[in-house]
mmCIF file with all atom_site columns, C-alpha atoms in Angstrom:
data_model
loop_
_atom_site.group_PDB
_atom_site.id
_atom_site.type_symbol
_atom_site.label_atom_id
_atom_site.label_alt_id
_atom_site.label_comp_id
_atom_site.label_asym_id
_atom_site.label_entity_id
_atom_site.label_seq_id
_atom_site.pdbx_PDB_ins_code
_atom_site.Cartn_x
_atom_site.Cartn_y
_atom_site.Cartn_z
_atom_site.occupancy
_atom_site.B_iso_or_equiv
_atom_site.pdbx_formal_charge
_atom_site.auth_seq_id
_atom_site.auth_comp_id
_atom_site.auth_asym_id
_atom_site.auth_atom_id
_atom_site.pdbx_PDB_model_num
ATOM 1   C CA . MET E 1 1   ? 0.000   0.000  0.000   1.00 74.00 ? 221 MET E CA 1
ATOM 2   C CA . ALA E 1 2   ? 1.325   3.456  -0.934  1.00 95.00 ? 222 ALA E CA 1
ATOM 3   C CA . LYS E 1 3   ? 1.861   5.801  2.009   1.00 98.00 ? 223 LYS E CA 1
ATOM 4   C CA . ILE E 1 4   ? 1.033   9.504  2.196   1.00 98.00 ? 224 ILE E CA 1
ATOM 5   C CA . LEU E 1 5   ? 2.457   11.899 4.747   1.00 98.00 ? 225 LEU E CA 1
ATOM 6   C CA . LEU E 1 6   ? 0.195   14.601 6.207   1.00 99.00 ? 226 LEU E CA 1
ATOM 7   C CA . VAL E 1 7   ? 2.135   17.251 8.160   1.00 99.00 ? 227 VAL E CA 1
ATOM 8   C CA . THR E 1 8   ? 0.421   19.432 10.738  1.00 98.00 ? 228 THR E CA 1
ATOM 9   C CA . GLY E 1 9   ? 0.380   20.624 14.346  1.00 98.00 ? 229 GLY E CA 1
ATOM 10  C CA . ASP E 1 10  ? -1.748  22.269 16.992  1.00 98.00 ? 230 ASP E CA 1
ATOM 11  C CA . ALA E 1 11  ? -4.299  24.781 15.656  1.00 97.00 ? 231 ALA E CA 1
ATOM 12  C CA . ALA E 1 12  ? -4.533  23.122 12.243  1.00 98.00 ? 232 ALA E CA 1
ATOM 13  C CA . GLU E 1 13  ? -7.959  23.572 10.695  1.00 98.00 ? 233 GLU E CA 1
ATOM 14  C CA . ASP E 1 14  ? -10.091 20.570 11.653  1.00 98.00 ? 234 ASP E CA 1
ATOM 15  C CA . LEU E 1 15  ? -11.730 19.967 8.263   1.00 97.00 ? 235 LEU E CA 1
ATOM 16  C CA . GLU E 1 16  ? -8.479  20.573 6.405   1.00 98.00 ? 236 GLU E CA 1
ATOM 17  C CA . VAL E 1 17  ? -6.833  17.736 8.321   1.00 98.00 ? 237 VAL E CA 1
ATOM 18  C CA . PHE E 1 18  ? -9.678  15.238 8.448   1.00 98.00 ? 238 PHE E CA 1
ATOM 19  C CA . TYR E 1 19  ? -11.037 15.617 4.917   1.00 98.00 ? 239 TYR E CA 1
ATOM 20  C CA . PRO E 1 20  ? -7.802  14.651 3.106   1.00 98.00 ? 240 PRO E CA 1
ATOM 21  C CA . TYR E 1 21  ? -6.931  12.123 5.833   1.00 98.00 ? 241 TYR E CA 1
ATOM 22  C CA . GLN E 1 22  ? -10.178 10.213 5.326   1.00 98.00 ? 242 GLN E CA 1
ATOM 23  C CA . ARG E 1 23  ? -10.495 10.863 1.582   1.00 98.00 ? 243 ARG E CA 1
ATOM 24  C CA . LEU E 1 24  ? -7.052  9.413  0.890   1.00 98.00 ? 244 LEU E CA 1
ATOM 25  C CA . GLN E 1 25  ? -7.734  6.392  3.108   1.00 98.00 ? 245 GLN E CA 1
ATOM 26  C CA . GLU E 1 26  ? -10.929 5.891  1.121   1.00 97.00 ? 246 GLU E CA 1
ATOM 27  C CA . GLU E 1 27  ? -8.759  5.724  -2.017  1.00 97.00 ? 247 GLU E CA 1
ATOM 28  C CA . GLY E 1 28  ? -6.689  2.981  -0.362  1.00 97.00 ? 248 GLY E CA 1
ATOM 29  C CA . TYR E 1 29  ? -3.651  4.948  0.812   1.00 98.00 ? 249 TYR E CA 1
ATOM 30  C CA . GLU E 1 30  ? -2.078  4.618  4.251   1.00 98.00 ? 250 GLU E CA 1
ATOM 31  C CA . VAL E 1 31  ? -1.916  8.127  5.739   1.00 98.00 ? 251 VAL E CA 1
ATOM 32  C CA . THR E 1 32  ? 0.566   9.085  8.468   1.00 98.00 ? 252 THR E CA 1
ATOM 33  C CA . ILE E 1 33  ? 0.030   12.285 10.445  1.00 98.00 ? 253 ILE E CA 1
ATOM 34  C CA . ALA E 1 34  ? 3.322   13.898 11.444  1.00 99.00 ? 254 ALA E CA 1
ATOM 35  C CA . ALA E 1 35  ? 3.788   16.891 13.736  1.00 98.00 ? 255 ALA E CA 1
ATOM 36  C CA . PRO E 1 36  ? 6.618   18.553 15.658  1.00 98.00 ? 256 PRO E CA 1
ATOM 37  C CA . GLY E 1 37  ? 6.221   15.819 18.290  1.00 98.00 ? 257 GLY E CA 1
ATOM 38  C CA . VAL E 1 38  ? 4.094   12.755 18.932  1.00 98.00 ? 258 VAL E CA 1
ATOM 39  C CA . LYS E 1 39  ? 1.287   14.044 21.099  1.00 98.00 ? 259 LYS E CA 1
ATOM 40  C CA . ARG E 1 40  ? -2.440  14.705 21.097  1.00 98.00 ? 260 ARG E CA 1
ATOM 41  C CA . LEU E 1 41  ? -2.951  17.662 18.755  1.00 98.00 ? 261 LEU E CA 1
ATOM 42  C CA . GLN E 1 42  ? -5.690  20.252 19.263  1.00 98.00 ? 262 GLN E CA 1
ATOM 43  C CA . PHE E 1 43  ? -7.291  21.309 15.984  1.00 98.00 ? 263 PHE E CA 1
ATOM 44  C CA . VAL E 1 44  ? -9.491  24.368 15.428  1.00 97.00 ? 264 VAL E CA 1
ATOM 45  C CA . VAL E 1 45  ? -12.567 25.154 13.351  1.00 95.00 ? 265 VAL E CA 1
ATOM 46  C CA . HIS E 1 46  ? -12.353 28.181 11.072  1.00 93.00 ? 266 HIS E CA 1
ATOM 47  C CA . ASP E 1 47  ? -15.605 29.544 9.780   1.00 90.00 ? 267 ASP E CA 1
ATOM 48  C CA . PHE E 1 48  ? -16.625 32.438 7.579   1.00 86.00 ? 268 PHE E CA 1
ATOM 49  C CA . VAL E 1 49  ? -19.149 34.753 9.204   1.00 90.00 ? 269 VAL E CA 1
ATOM 50  C CA . GLU E 1 50  ? -21.055 37.566 7.508   1.00 93.00 ? 270 GLU E CA 1
ATOM 51  C CA . GLY E 1 51  ? -19.549 40.918 8.442   1.00 92.00 ? 271 GLY E CA 1
ATOM 52  C CA . PHE E 1 52  ? -16.126 39.609 9.566   1.00 90.00 ? 272 PHE E CA 1
ATOM 53  C CA . ASP E 1 53  ? -13.057 40.630 7.578   1.00 89.00 ? 273 ASP E CA 1
ATOM 54  C CA . THR E 1 54  ? -11.452 37.225 8.180   1.00 86.00 ? 274 THR E CA 1
ATOM 55  C CA . TYR E 1 55  ? -12.407 33.814 9.552   1.00 86.00 ? 275 TYR E CA 1
ATOM 56  C CA . THR E 1 56  ? -13.506 33.045 13.100  1.00 88.00 ? 276 THR E CA 1
ATOM 57  C CA . GLU E 1 57  ? -11.891 30.321 15.195  1.00 92.00 ? 277 GLU E CA 1
ATOM 58  C CA . LYS E 1 58  ? -13.331 27.796 17.648  1.00 95.00 ? 278 LYS E CA 1
ATOM 59  C CA . PRO E 1 59  ? -11.838 24.673 19.279  1.00 96.00 ? 279 PRO E CA 1
ATOM 60  C CA . GLY E 1 60  ? -12.091 21.565 17.130  1.00 96.00 ? 280 GLY E CA 1
ATOM 61  C CA . HIS E 1 61  ? -11.291 17.883 17.486  1.00 98.00 ? 281 HIS E CA 1
ATOM 62  C CA . THR E 1 62  ? -8.143  16.387 18.970  1.00 98.00 ? 282 THR E CA 1
ATOM 63  C CA . TRP E 1 63  ? -6.036  13.681 17.332  1.00 98.00 ? 283 TRP E CA 1
ATOM 64  C CA . THR E 1 64  ? -2.744  12.006 18.159  1.00 98.00 ? 284 THR E CA 1
ATOM 65  C CA . ALA E 1 65  ? 0.124   12.452 15.728  1.00 98.00 ? 285 ALA E CA 1
ATOM 66  C CA . ASP E 1 66  ? 1.622   9.208  14.419  1.00 98.00 ? 286 ASP E CA 1
ATOM 67  C CA . ALA E 1 67  ? 5.174   10.520 14.031  1.00 98.00 ? 287 ALA E CA 1
ATOM 68  C CA . ALA E 1 68  ? 7.462   13.438 14.839  1.00 98.00 ? 288 ALA E CA 1
ATOM 69  C CA . PHE E 1 69  ? 8.997   15.377 11.949  1.00 98.00 ? 289 PHE E CA 1
ATOM 70  C CA . ALA E 1 70  ? 12.479  14.434 13.172  1.00 98.00 ? 290 ALA E CA 1
ATOM 71  C CA . ASP E 1 71  ? 11.668  10.722 12.809  1.00 98.00 ? 291 ASP E CA 1
ATOM 72  C CA . VAL E 1 72  ? 10.146  10.890 9.308   1.00 98.00 ? 292 VAL E CA 1
ATOM 73  C CA . ASP E 1 73  ? 12.031  9.314  6.419   1.00 98.00 ? 293 ASP E CA 1
ATOM 74  C CA . PRO E 1 74  ? 10.325  10.993 3.448   1.00 98.00 ? 294 PRO E CA 1
ATOM 75  C CA . GLN E 1 75  ? 11.597  8.292  1.086   1.00 98.00 ? 295 GLN E CA 1
ATOM 76  C CA . GLU E 1 76  ? 8.968   5.984  2.625   1.00 98.00 ? 296 GLU E CA 1
ATOM 77  C CA . TYR E 1 77  ? 6.137   8.176  1.324   1.00 98.00 ? 297 TYR E CA 1
ATOM 78  C CA . ALA E 1 78  ? 4.668   8.657  -2.135  1.00 98.00 ? 298 ALA E CA 1
ATOM 79  C CA . ALA E 1 79  ? 3.039   12.049 -1.533  1.00 98.00 ? 299 ALA E CA 1
ATOM 80  C CA . LEU E 1 80  ? 2.723   14.944 0.916   1.00 98.00 ? 300 LEU E CA 1
ATOM 81  C CA . VAL E 1 81  ? -0.324  16.843 2.218   1.00 99.00 ? 301 VAL E CA 1
ATOM 82  C CA . VAL E 1 82  ? -0.014  20.194 4.027   1.00 98.00 ? 302 VAL E CA 1
ATOM 83  C CA . PRO E 1 83  ? -3.337  21.343 5.505   1.00 98.00 ? 303 PRO E CA 1
ATOM 84  C CA . GLY E 1 84  ? -3.967  24.880 6.695   1.00 97.00 ? 304 GLY E CA 1
ATOM 85  C CA . GLY E 1 85  ? -5.214  26.543 9.820   1.00 97.00 ? 305 GLY E CA 1
ATOM 86  C CA . ARG E 1 86  ? -2.706  28.308 12.050  1.00 96.00 ? 306 ARG E CA 1
ATOM 87  C CA . ALA E 1 87  ? -0.344  25.345 12.406  1.00 98.00 ? 307 ALA E CA 1
ATOM 88  C CA . PRO E 1 88  ? 1.657   26.272 9.273   1.00 98.00 ? 308 PRO E CA 1
ATOM 89  C CA . GLU E 1 89  ? 2.501   29.632 10.872  1.00 97.00 ? 309 GLU E CA 1
ATOM 90  C CA . TYR E 1 90  ? 4.779   27.921 13.401  1.00 97.00 ? 310 TYR E CA 1
ATOM 91  C CA . ILE E 1 91  ? 5.639   24.501 11.948  1.00 98.00 ? 311 ILE E CA 1
ATOM 92  C CA . ARG E 1 92  ? 7.137   26.157 8.853   1.00 98.00 ? 312 ARG E CA 1
ATOM 93  C CA . SER E 1 93  ? 10.249  27.053 10.869  1.00 98.00 ? 313 SER E CA 1
ATOM 94  C CA . ASP E 1 94  ? 10.948  23.436 11.824  1.00 98.00 ? 314 ASP E CA 1
ATOM 95  C CA . ALA E 1 95  ? 14.197  22.331 10.126  1.00 98.00 ? 315 ALA E CA 1
ATOM 96  C CA . ASP E 1 96  ? 13.054  18.701 9.899   1.00 98.00 ? 316 ASP E CA 1
ATOM 97  C CA . LEU E 1 97  ? 9.819   19.727 8.215   1.00 98.00 ? 317 LEU E CA 1
ATOM 98  C CA . GLN E 1 98  ? 11.738  21.845 5.724   1.00 98.00 ? 318 GLN E CA 1
ATOM 99  C CA . ARG E 1 99  ? 13.948  18.811 4.987   1.00 98.00 ? 319 ARG E CA 1
ATOM 100 C CA . ILE E 1 100 ? 10.832  16.700 4.389   1.00 98.00 ? 320 ILE E CA 1
ATOM 101 C CA . VAL E 1 101 ? 9.193   19.249 2.086   1.00 98.00 ? 321 VAL E CA 1
ATOM 102 C CA . ARG E 1 102 ? 12.367  19.715 0.054   1.00 98.00 ? 322 ARG E CA 1
ATOM 103 C CA . HIS E 1 103 ? 12.625  15.953 -0.446  1.00 98.00 ? 323 HIS E CA 1
ATOM 104 C CA . PHE E 1 104 ? 9.130   15.771 -1.959  1.00 98.00 ? 324 PHE E CA 1
ATOM 105 C CA . ASP E 1 105 ? 9.792   18.764 -4.175  1.00 98.00 ? 325 ASP E CA 1
ATOM 106 C CA . GLU E 1 106 ? 13.213  17.602 -5.388  1.00 98.00 ? 326 GLU E CA 1
ATOM 107 C CA . ALA E 1 107 ? 11.870  14.088 -6.054  1.00 98.00 ? 327 ALA E CA 1
ATOM 108 C CA . GLY E 1 108 ? 8.893   15.482 -7.976  1.00 98.00 ? 328 GLY E CA 1
ATOM 109 C CA . LYS E 1 109 ? 6.455   13.630 -5.716  1.00 98.00 ? 329 LYS E CA 1
ATOM 110 C CA . PRO E 1 110 ? 2.868   14.915 -5.479  1.00 98.00 ? 330 PRO E CA 1
ATOM 111 C CA . ILE E 1 111 ? 2.296   17.683 -2.929  1.00 98.00 ? 331 ILE E CA 1
ATOM 112 C CA . ALA E 1 112 ? -1.111  19.056 -1.892  1.00 98.00 ? 332 ALA E CA 1
ATOM 113 C CA . ALA E 1 113 ? -1.308  22.238 0.206   1.00 98.00 ? 333 ALA E CA 1
ATOM 114 C CA . LEU E 1 114 ? -4.378  24.179 1.269   1.00 98.00 ? 334 LEU E CA 1
ATOM 115 C CA . CYS E 1 115 ? -5.169  27.522 2.889   1.00 97.00 ? 335 CYS E CA 1
ATOM 116 C CA . HIS E 1 116 ? -2.139  28.486 5.051   1.00 98.00 ? 336 HIS E CA 1
ATOM 117 C CA . GLY E 1 117 ? -0.331  25.253 4.031   1.00 98.00 ? 337 GLY E CA 1
ATOM 118 C CA . PRO E 1 118 ? 1.661   27.027 1.292   1.00 98.00 ? 338 PRO E CA 1
ATOM 119 C CA . LEU E 1 119 ? 3.418   28.973 4.085   1.00 98.00 ? 339 LEU E CA 1
ATOM 120 C CA . VAL E 1 120 ? 5.280   25.718 4.785   1.00 98.00 ? 340 VAL E CA 1
ATOM 121 C CA . LEU E 1 121 ? 6.236   25.390 1.106   1.00 98.00 ? 341 LEU E CA 1
ATOM 122 C CA . ALA E 1 122 ? 7.402   29.011 1.061   1.00 98.00 ? 342 ALA E CA 1
ATOM 123 C CA . ALA E 1 123 ? 9.601   28.505 4.138   1.00 98.00 ? 343 ALA E CA 1
ATOM 124 C CA . ALA E 1 124 ? 11.173  25.428 2.544   1.00 98.00 ? 344 ALA E CA 1
ATOM 125 C CA . GLY E 1 125 ? 12.009  27.469 -0.555  1.00 98.00 ? 345 GLY E CA 1
ATOM 126 C CA . VAL E 1 126 ? 9.991   25.394 -2.998  1.00 98.00 ? 346 VAL E CA 1
ATOM 127 C CA . LEU E 1 127 ? 7.664   28.124 -4.334  1.00 98.00 ? 347 LEU E CA 1
ATOM 128 C CA . ARG E 1 128 ? 10.349  30.169 -6.108  1.00 98.00 ? 348 ARG E CA 1
ATOM 129 C CA . GLY E 1 129 ? 9.374   30.369 -9.778  1.00 98.00 ? 349 GLY E CA 1
ATOM 130 C CA . ARG E 1 130 ? 6.141   28.434 -9.175  1.00 98.00 ? 350 ARG E CA 1
ATOM 131 C CA . SER E 1 131 ? 2.497   29.382 -8.889  1.00 98.00 ? 351 SER E CA 1
ATOM 132 C CA . SER E 1 132 ? 0.337   28.515 -5.907  1.00 98.00 ? 352 SER E CA 1
ATOM 133 C CA . SER E 1 133 ? -3.113  29.152 -4.588  1.00 98.00 ? 353 SER E CA 1
ATOM 134 C CA . ALA E 1 134 ? -3.526  29.764 -0.839  1.00 98.00 ? 354 ALA E CA 1
ATOM 135 C CA . TYR E 1 135 ? -5.824  31.575 1.532   1.00 97.00 ? 355 TYR E CA 1
ATOM 136 C CA . PRO E 1 136 ? -5.937  35.109 0.051   1.00 97.00 ? 356 PRO E CA 1
ATOM 137 C CA . ALA E 1 137 ? -4.293  36.634 3.140   1.00 96.00 ? 357 ALA E CA 1
ATOM 138 C CA . CYS E 1 138 ? -1.244  34.433 2.363   1.00 98.00 ? 358 CYS E CA 1
ATOM 139 C CA . ALA E 1 139 ? -0.814  35.808 -1.177  1.00 98.00 ? 359 ALA E CA 1
ATOM 140 C CA . THR E 1 140 ? 1.945   38.147 -0.030  1.00 98.00 ? 360 THR E CA 1
ATOM 141 C CA . ASP E 1 141 ? 3.827   35.255 1.607   1.00 98.00 ? 361 ASP E CA 1
ATOM 142 C CA . VAL E 1 142 ? 3.670   33.250 -1.643  1.00 98.00 ? 362 VAL E CA 1
ATOM 143 C CA . GLU E 1 143 ? 4.968   36.243 -3.598  1.00 98.00 ? 363 GLU E CA 1
ATOM 144 C CA . VAL E 1 144 ? 7.744   37.110 -1.105  1.00 98.00 ? 364 VAL E CA 1
ATOM 145 C CA . ALA E 1 145 ? 8.905   33.488 -1.466  1.00 98.00 ? 365 ALA E CA 1
ATOM 146 C CA . GLY E 1 146 ? 9.307   34.054 -5.213  1.00 98.00 ? 366 GLY E CA 1
ATOM 147 C CA . GLY E 1 147 ? 6.038   32.466 -6.287  1.00 98.00 ? 367 GLY E CA 1
ATOM 148 C CA . THR E 1 148 ? 2.938   33.745 -8.020  1.00 98.00 ? 368 THR E CA 1
ATOM 149 C CA . TRP E 1 149 ? -0.322  33.625 -6.060  1.00 98.00 ? 369 TRP E CA 1
ATOM 150 C CA . VAL E 1 150 ? -3.333  32.320 -7.993  1.00 98.00 ? 370 VAL E CA 1
ATOM 151 C CA . ASP E 1 151 ? -6.949  32.667 -6.815  1.00 98.00 ? 371 ASP E CA 1
ATOM 152 C CA . SER E 1 152 ? -8.082  29.085 -7.471  1.00 98.00 ? 372 SER E CA 1
ATOM 153 C CA . ALA E 1 153 ? -9.908  26.241 -5.754  1.00 98.00 ? 373 ALA E CA 1
ATOM 154 C CA . ALA E 1 154 ? -7.510  23.717 -7.265  1.00 98.00 ? 374 ALA E CA 1
ATOM 155 C CA . HIS E 1 155 ? -4.409  25.172 -8.872  1.00 98.00 ? 375 HIS E CA 1
ATOM 156 C CA . ILE E 1 156 ? -1.965  22.728 -10.441 1.00 98.00 ? 376 ILE E CA 1
ATOM 157 C CA . ASP E 1 157 ? 1.697   23.536 -11.049 1.00 98.00 ? 377 ASP E CA 1
ATOM 158 C CA . GLY E 1 158 ? 3.456   20.293 -11.985 1.00 97.00 ? 378 GLY E CA 1
ATOM 159 C CA . ASN E 1 159 ? 3.404   18.037 -8.909  1.00 97.00 ? 379 ASN E CA 1
ATOM 160 C CA . LEU E 1 160 ? 1.870   20.763 -6.719  1.00 98.00 ? 380 LEU E CA 1
ATOM 161 C CA . VAL E 1 161 ? -1.897  21.081 -6.097  1.00 98.00 ? 381 VAL E CA 1
ATOM 162 C CA . THR E 1 162 ? -3.023  24.040 -3.998  1.00 98.00 ? 382 THR E CA 1
ATOM 163 C CA . GLY E 1 163 ? -6.308  25.584 -2.900  1.00 98.00 ? 383 GLY E CA 1
ATOM 164 C CA . ARG E 1 164 ? -7.627  28.497 -0.837  1.00 98.00 ? 384 ARG E CA 1
ATOM 165 C CA . ALA E 1 165 ? -9.496  26.920 2.114   1.00 96.00 ? 385 ALA E CA 1
ATOM 166 C CA . TRP E 1 166 ? -11.812 24.094 3.173   1.00 95.00 ? 386 TRP E CA 1
ATOM 167 C CA . PRO E 1 167 ? -14.677 25.147 0.856   1.00 96.00 ? 387 PRO E CA 1
ATOM 168 C CA . ASP E 1 168 ? -12.293 24.105 -1.970  1.00 98.00 ? 388 ASP E CA 1
ATOM 169 C CA . HIS E 1 169 ? -11.955 20.506 -0.718  1.00 98.00 ? 389 HIS E CA 1
ATOM 170 C CA . PRO E 1 170 ? -13.856 18.768 -3.546  1.00 98.00 ? 390 PRO E CA 1
ATOM 171 C CA . ALA E 1 171 ? -11.963 20.475 -6.367  1.00 98.00 ? 391 ALA E CA 1
ATOM 172 C CA . TRP E 1 172 ? -8.597  20.404 -4.544  1.00 98.00 ? 392 TRP E CA 1
ATOM 173 C CA . MET E 1 173 ? -8.721  16.709 -3.595  1.00 98.00 ? 393 MET E CA 1
ATOM 174 C CA . ARG E 1 174 ? -10.197 15.702 -6.975  1.00 98.00 ? 394 ARG E CA 1
ATOM 175 C CA . GLU E 1 175 ? -7.127  17.115 -8.761  1.00 98.00 ? 395 GLU E CA 1
ATOM 176 C CA . PHE E 1 176 ? -4.688  15.688 -6.211  1.00 98.00 ? 396 PHE E CA 1
ATOM 177 C CA . VAL E 1 177 ? -6.212  12.211 -6.464  1.00 98.00 ? 397 VAL E CA 1
ATOM 178 C CA . LYS E 1 178 ? -5.944  12.356 -10.278 1.00 98.00 ? 398 LYS E CA 1
ATOM 179 C CA . ILE E 1 179 ? -2.200  12.974 -9.921  1.00 98.00 ? 399 ILE E CA 1
ATOM 180 C CA . LEU E 1 180 ? -1.841  10.251 -7.251  1.00 97.00 ? 400 LEU E CA 1
ATOM 181 C CA . ARG E 1 181 ? -3.513  7.667  -9.469  1.00 96.00 ? 401 ARG E CA 1
ATOM 182 C CA . VAL E 1 182 ? -0.774  8.247  -12.056 1.00 97.00 ? 402 VAL E CA 1
ATOM 183 C CA . GLU E 1 183 ? 2.255   8.977  -9.840  1.00 96.00 ? 403 GLU E CA 1
ATOM 184 C CA . ALA E 1 184 ? 1.496   6.750  -6.850  1.00 95.00 ? 404 ALA E CA 1
ATOM 185 C CA . PRO E 1 185 ? -1.033  4.106  -7.844  1.00 93.00 ? 405 PRO E CA 1
ATOM 186 C CA . ILE E 1 186 ? -2.306  1.734  -5.192  1.00 89.00 ? 406 ILE E CA 1
#
């Protein structure tokens, strides 16, 4: 069975972790959740409320990480998923996570990132010369990293599939699964 690595941490957006986690298992992939350390992670729920300039945040589900970034051998995995929420704001500085992300990019393996997830790609230096969707407030981060921000539910740039936020799940995962079926068949 092909394995997929999902990287996250505390304050990740609940739906953005669980939707790809379950959707990829449904396809037949084994999904490993990695975080800065093996512990019970606290996710959050981001919602869009009329009249607010940005999303609101409430506590979400908890889930135990399967592996710590430091212990991940990225060669064991066929693809990478980087969900959003606030977790990417702090995990992006983790040297082991940057090592992991660079491996997937250099090997041309499929990478899916959503919402604030492209912040992790930017910190690892893999957006230079590439185009990426992301939560609109992250457009500047994509551009400062040398990329071009695209307003899209499912933007594809080679092995990279990006989207804006959890409302994009169907389009985002549909395109990622198409790539997986070719690059990492079950």
